[in-house]
Short mmCIF file of C-alpha atoms in Angstrom, two decimals:
data_model
loop_
_atom_site.label_atom_id
_atom_site.label_comp_id
_atom_site.label_asym_id
_atom_site.label_seq_id
_atom_site.Cartn_x
_atom_site.Cartn_y
_atom_site.Cartn_z
CA UNK A 246 -0.51 0.20 0.39
CA UNK A 247 2.50 2.22 1.17
CA UNK A 248 4.14 1.21 -2.65
CA UNK A 249 1.20 2.54 -4.15
CA UNK A 250 0.51 5.75 -2.57
CA UNK A 251 4.20 6.72 -3.32
CA UNK A 252 3.47 6.12 -7.04
CA UNK A 253 0.42 8.30 -6.67
CA UNK A 254 1.57 11.25 -5.51
CA UNK A 255 4.42 11.13 -7.61
CA UNK A 256 2.67 11.08 -10.03
CA UNK A 257 0.70 14.26 -8.62
CA UNK A 258 3.74 15.60 -8.49
CA UNK A 259 5.26 15.50 -12.10
CA UNK A 260 1.19 16.22 -13.23
CA UNK A 261 1.04 19.62 -11.47
CA UNK A 262 4.82 20.45 -12.34
CA UNK A 263 2.81 20.65 -15.34
CA UNK A 264 -1.06 21.43 -15.22
CA UNK A 265 -1.24 23.45 -13.21
CA UNK A 266 1.81 24.63 -11.83
CA UNK A 267 3.17 25.00 -15.77
CA UNK A 268 1.13 26.30 -17.29
CA UNK A 269 0.60 29.42 -14.61
CA UNK A 270 3.75 30.16 -14.72
CA UNK A 271 3.89 31.22 -19.12
CA UNK A 272 0.49 32.87 -18.18
CA UNK A 273 2.60 34.78 -15.78
CA UNK A 274 5.03 35.51 -17.47
CA UNK A 275 3.33 36.95 -20.67
CA UNK A 276 1.24 39.06 -18.34
CA UNK A 277 4.78 40.62 -16.36
CA UNK A 278 5.41 41.21 -20.26
CA UNK A 279 2.69 43.46 -21.24
CA UNK A 280 5.66 45.70 -18.79
CA UNK A 281 7.50 45.93 -22.15
CA UNK A 282 4.33 47.72 -24.22
CA UNK A 283 4.38 51.26 -21.45
CA UNK A 284 3.48 50.91 -17.47
CA UNK A 285 -0.41 50.94 -18.83
CA UNK A 286 -0.45 47.84 -20.51
CA UNK A 287 1.07 46.28 -17.90
CA UNK A 288 -1.36 47.66 -15.14
CA UNK A 289 -4.95 46.63 -17.31
CA UNK A 290 -2.89 43.96 -17.81
CA UNK A 291 -2.06 42.57 -14.22
CA UNK A 292 -6.00 45.12 -13.27
CA UNK A 293 -7.76 41.70 -15.44
CA UNK A 294 -6.17 38.69 -13.53
CA UNK A 295 -6.89 40.85 -10.35
CA UNK A 296 -10.61 41.43 -11.63
CA UNK A 297 -11.29 37.70 -13.24
CA UNK A 298 -14.79 35.60 -11.05
CA UNK A 299 -13.35 33.98 -7.78
CA UNK A 300 -9.99 34.83 -7.84
CA UNK A 301 -9.23 34.26 -4.68
CA UNK A 302 -10.10 30.87 -4.93
CA UNK A 303 -8.82 30.46 -8.20
CA UNK A 304 -5.31 30.64 -6.59
CA UNK A 305 -5.99 29.40 -3.67
CA UNK A 306 -7.58 25.46 -5.36
CA UNK A 307 -4.70 26.99 -9.06
CA UNK A 308 -2.02 28.26 -7.17
CA UNK A 309 -1.55 28.11 -3.59
CA UNK A 310 -2.34 24.18 -3.15
CA UNK A 311 -0.97 22.28 -6.01
CA UNK A 312 2.37 24.86 -5.72
CA UNK A 313 2.48 24.22 -1.43
CA UNK A 314 1.85 20.20 -2.70
CA UNK A 315 4.76 19.71 -5.54
CA UNK A 316 7.01 22.09 -3.33
CA UNK A 317 6.55 19.57 -0.20
CA UNK A 318 6.86 16.63 -1.74
CA UNK A 319 9.40 17.93 -4.12
CA UNK A 320 11.45 18.95 -0.73
CA UNK A 321 11.11 14.96 -0.68
CA UNK A 322 12.39 13.84 -3.63
CA UNK A 323 16.06 15.90 -3.24
CA UNK A 324 16.77 13.95 0.98
CA UNK A 325 15.60 10.21 -1.13
CA UNK A 326 17.35 10.70 -4.31
CA UNK A 327 20.24 8.57 -6.03
CA UNK A 328 21.90 8.99 -8.95
CA UNK A 329 21.54 7.31 -11.47
CA UNK A 330 23.93 7.13 -14.43
CA UNK A 331 22.87 4.42 -16.24
CA UNK A 332 19.22 5.01 -16.64
CA UNK A 333 20.41 8.72 -17.05
CA UNK A 334 23.01 8.68 -18.84
CA UNK A 335 25.45 11.69 -18.21
CA UNK A 336 23.90 14.75 -19.43
CA UNK A 337 20.52 13.29 -17.91
CA UNK A 338 21.81 12.78 -15.17
CA UNK A 339 23.20 16.48 -14.92
CA UNK A 340 19.36 17.55 -15.74
CA UNK A 341 17.97 15.54 -12.87
CA UNK A 342 20.78 16.98 -10.80
CA UNK A 343 20.17 20.89 -11.37
CA UNK A 344 16.07 19.74 -11.31
CA UNK A 345 16.67 19.50 -7.62
CA UNK A 346 18.87 22.07 -7.30
CA UNK A 347 16.62 24.63 -9.02
CA UNK A 348 13.62 22.80 -7.46
CA UNK A 349 15.48 23.68 -3.82
CA UNK A 350 16.37 27.46 -5.51
CA UNK A 351 12.54 27.88 -5.81
CA UNK A 352 11.17 27.12 -2.75
CA UNK A 353 13.50 30.22 -1.13
CA UNK A 354 12.67 32.23 -4.33
CA UNK A 355 8.45 31.69 -4.38
CA UNK A 356 8.36 32.41 -1.21
CA UNK A 357 8.93 35.35 -0.67
CA UNK A 358 8.05 36.74 -3.97
CA UNK A 359 4.97 35.97 -2.24
CA UNK A 360 5.92 37.52 0.91
CA UNK A 361 6.64 40.94 -0.96
CA UNK A 362 4.03 40.62 -3.81
CA UNK A 363 0.89 39.50 -1.64
CA UNK A 364 1.72 39.57 2.12
CA UNK A 365 3.19 43.60 2.14
CA UNK A 366 0.59 44.28 -0.03
CA UNK A 367 -2.15 42.65 2.22
CA UNK A 368 -0.65 44.28 5.10
CA UNK A 369 -0.26 47.57 3.81
CA UNK A 370 -1.98 49.88 1.01
CA UNK A 371 0.31 49.05 -2.12
CA UNK A 372 -1.33 47.93 -5.23
CA UNK A 373 0.00 45.20 -7.47
CA UNK A 374 1.05 47.43 -10.15
CA UNK A 375 3.64 48.42 -12.03
CA UNK A 376 5.46 50.85 -9.80
CA UNK A 377 5.88 48.34 -7.08
CA UNK A 378 7.76 45.79 -9.25
CA UNK A 379 9.60 48.87 -10.31
CA UNK A 380 10.44 50.01 -6.65
CA UNK A 381 11.22 46.42 -5.46
CA UNK A 382 13.33 45.02 -9.57
CA UNK A 383 15.64 48.82 -9.53
CA UNK A 384 17.56 47.15 -6.10
CA UNK A 385 20.56 45.68 -8.44
CA UNK A 386 20.54 43.04 -5.63
CA UNK A 387 16.44 41.83 -5.88
CA UNK A 388 16.90 42.03 -10.00
CA UNK A 389 19.73 40.07 -10.06
CA UNK A 390 17.88 37.78 -7.14
CA UNK A 391 14.47 37.79 -9.30
CA UNK A 392 17.04 36.78 -12.24
CA UNK A 393 18.02 33.68 -11.15
CA UNK A 394 14.50 33.19 -9.49
CA UNK A 395 12.72 33.20 -13.45
CA UNK A 396 15.69 30.77 -14.68
CA UNK A 397 15.82 28.56 -12.18
CA UNK A 398 10.90 28.09 -12.71
CA UNK A 399 12.17 28.33 -16.46
CA UNK A 400 14.37 25.41 -16.04
CA UNK A 401 12.78 23.44 -13.80
CA UNK A 402 9.28 23.92 -16.17
CA UNK A 403 10.83 23.20 -19.30
CA UNK A 404 13.21 20.00 -18.31
CA UNK A 405 10.20 19.19 -15.35
CA UNK A 406 8.42 18.92 -18.95
CA UNK A 407 10.53 16.50 -21.18
CA UNK A 408 10.21 13.54 -17.75
CA UNK A 409 6.55 14.49 -17.56
CA UNK A 410 6.34 13.33 -20.92
CA UNK A 411 8.34 9.93 -20.22
CA UNK A 412 7.39 9.03 -16.59
CA UNK A 413 4.06 9.31 -18.50
CA UNK A 414 4.81 6.90 -21.29
CA UNK A 415 4.06 10.01 -24.28
CA UNK A 416 8.10 9.69 -25.25
CA UNK A 417 9.13 6.15 -24.60
CA UNK A 418 11.60 6.19 -27.91
CA UNK A 419 15.26 7.28 -27.26
CA UNK A 420 14.43 9.15 -31.00
CA UNK A 421 10.51 10.73 -29.13
CA UNK A 422 13.07 11.88 -26.26
CA UNK A 423 15.98 13.72 -28.21
CA UNK A 424 12.89 15.65 -30.32
CA UNK A 425 11.45 16.45 -26.37
CA UNK A 426 15.45 17.78 -25.48
CA UNK A 427 15.03 19.95 -28.48
CA UNK A 428 10.90 21.75 -27.70
CA UNK A 429 11.59 21.82 -24.23
CA UNK A 430 14.87 23.68 -24.90
CA UNK A 431 13.18 25.51 -27.37
CA UNK A 432 10.30 26.00 -24.49
CA UNK A 433 13.35 27.04 -21.99
CA UNK A 434 14.94 29.47 -24.09
CA UNK A 435 11.33 31.01 -25.46
CA UNK A 436 9.46 31.75 -22.25
CA UNK A 437 13.30 32.85 -19.78
CA UNK A 438 13.16 35.71 -22.87
CA UNK A 439 9.77 36.97 -21.41
CA UNK A 440 10.64 36.62 -17.90
CA UNK A 441 14.25 38.01 -18.39
CA UNK A 442 13.25 41.05 -20.52
CA UNK A 443 9.93 41.99 -18.55
CA UNK A 444 12.27 42.24 -15.89
CA UNK A 445 14.16 44.70 -17.30
CA UNK A 446 11.88 46.78 -18.08
CA UNK A 447 10.54 47.28 -14.79
CA UNK A 448 14.85 47.82 -13.11
CA UNK A 449 15.88 49.48 -15.86
CA UNK A 450 12.88 51.32 -18.43
CA UNK A 451 14.51 49.78 -21.58
#
């Protein structure tokens, strides 16, 4: 029973990493990218998301609880996982290792990001708008902290997507796994661009 339960939890962990967490990550960075087109564009996009019906329920059940489950089980996996070079090979073993490292980085980054953009706003009178992000990211330390956090998040998603395709039996042959490696690399580059470009705009106004 314990083995079946762990199998189920790990499958759920894999699924949540793509749906809804991965989808939310891409959507979140797309909204942020509106900053590139000006302060008003970003505020309009952020305001639209804020005013969605049942937004609090959506945030709790589609974002916060899945991320919390994924993070807790992910930390457990980090401490019990063993490297397997025979199964993964040299490149995949390094991807396996980076997946665990970025997972730990993300626990810290997401906790701080939620505190800074949700908790502090709830305690004060600030609004989650362009000026708030500008104020955060004009600090050089915070800018690079967010750069590391965004790259870690996108890598974790893109590499997790590759693992998801294997785990769920979608890519079973070496050829299909090789193709999915290039596809996931493309996802990493495209989504990273969205995130980093937005950070540069908030920090430097360009």
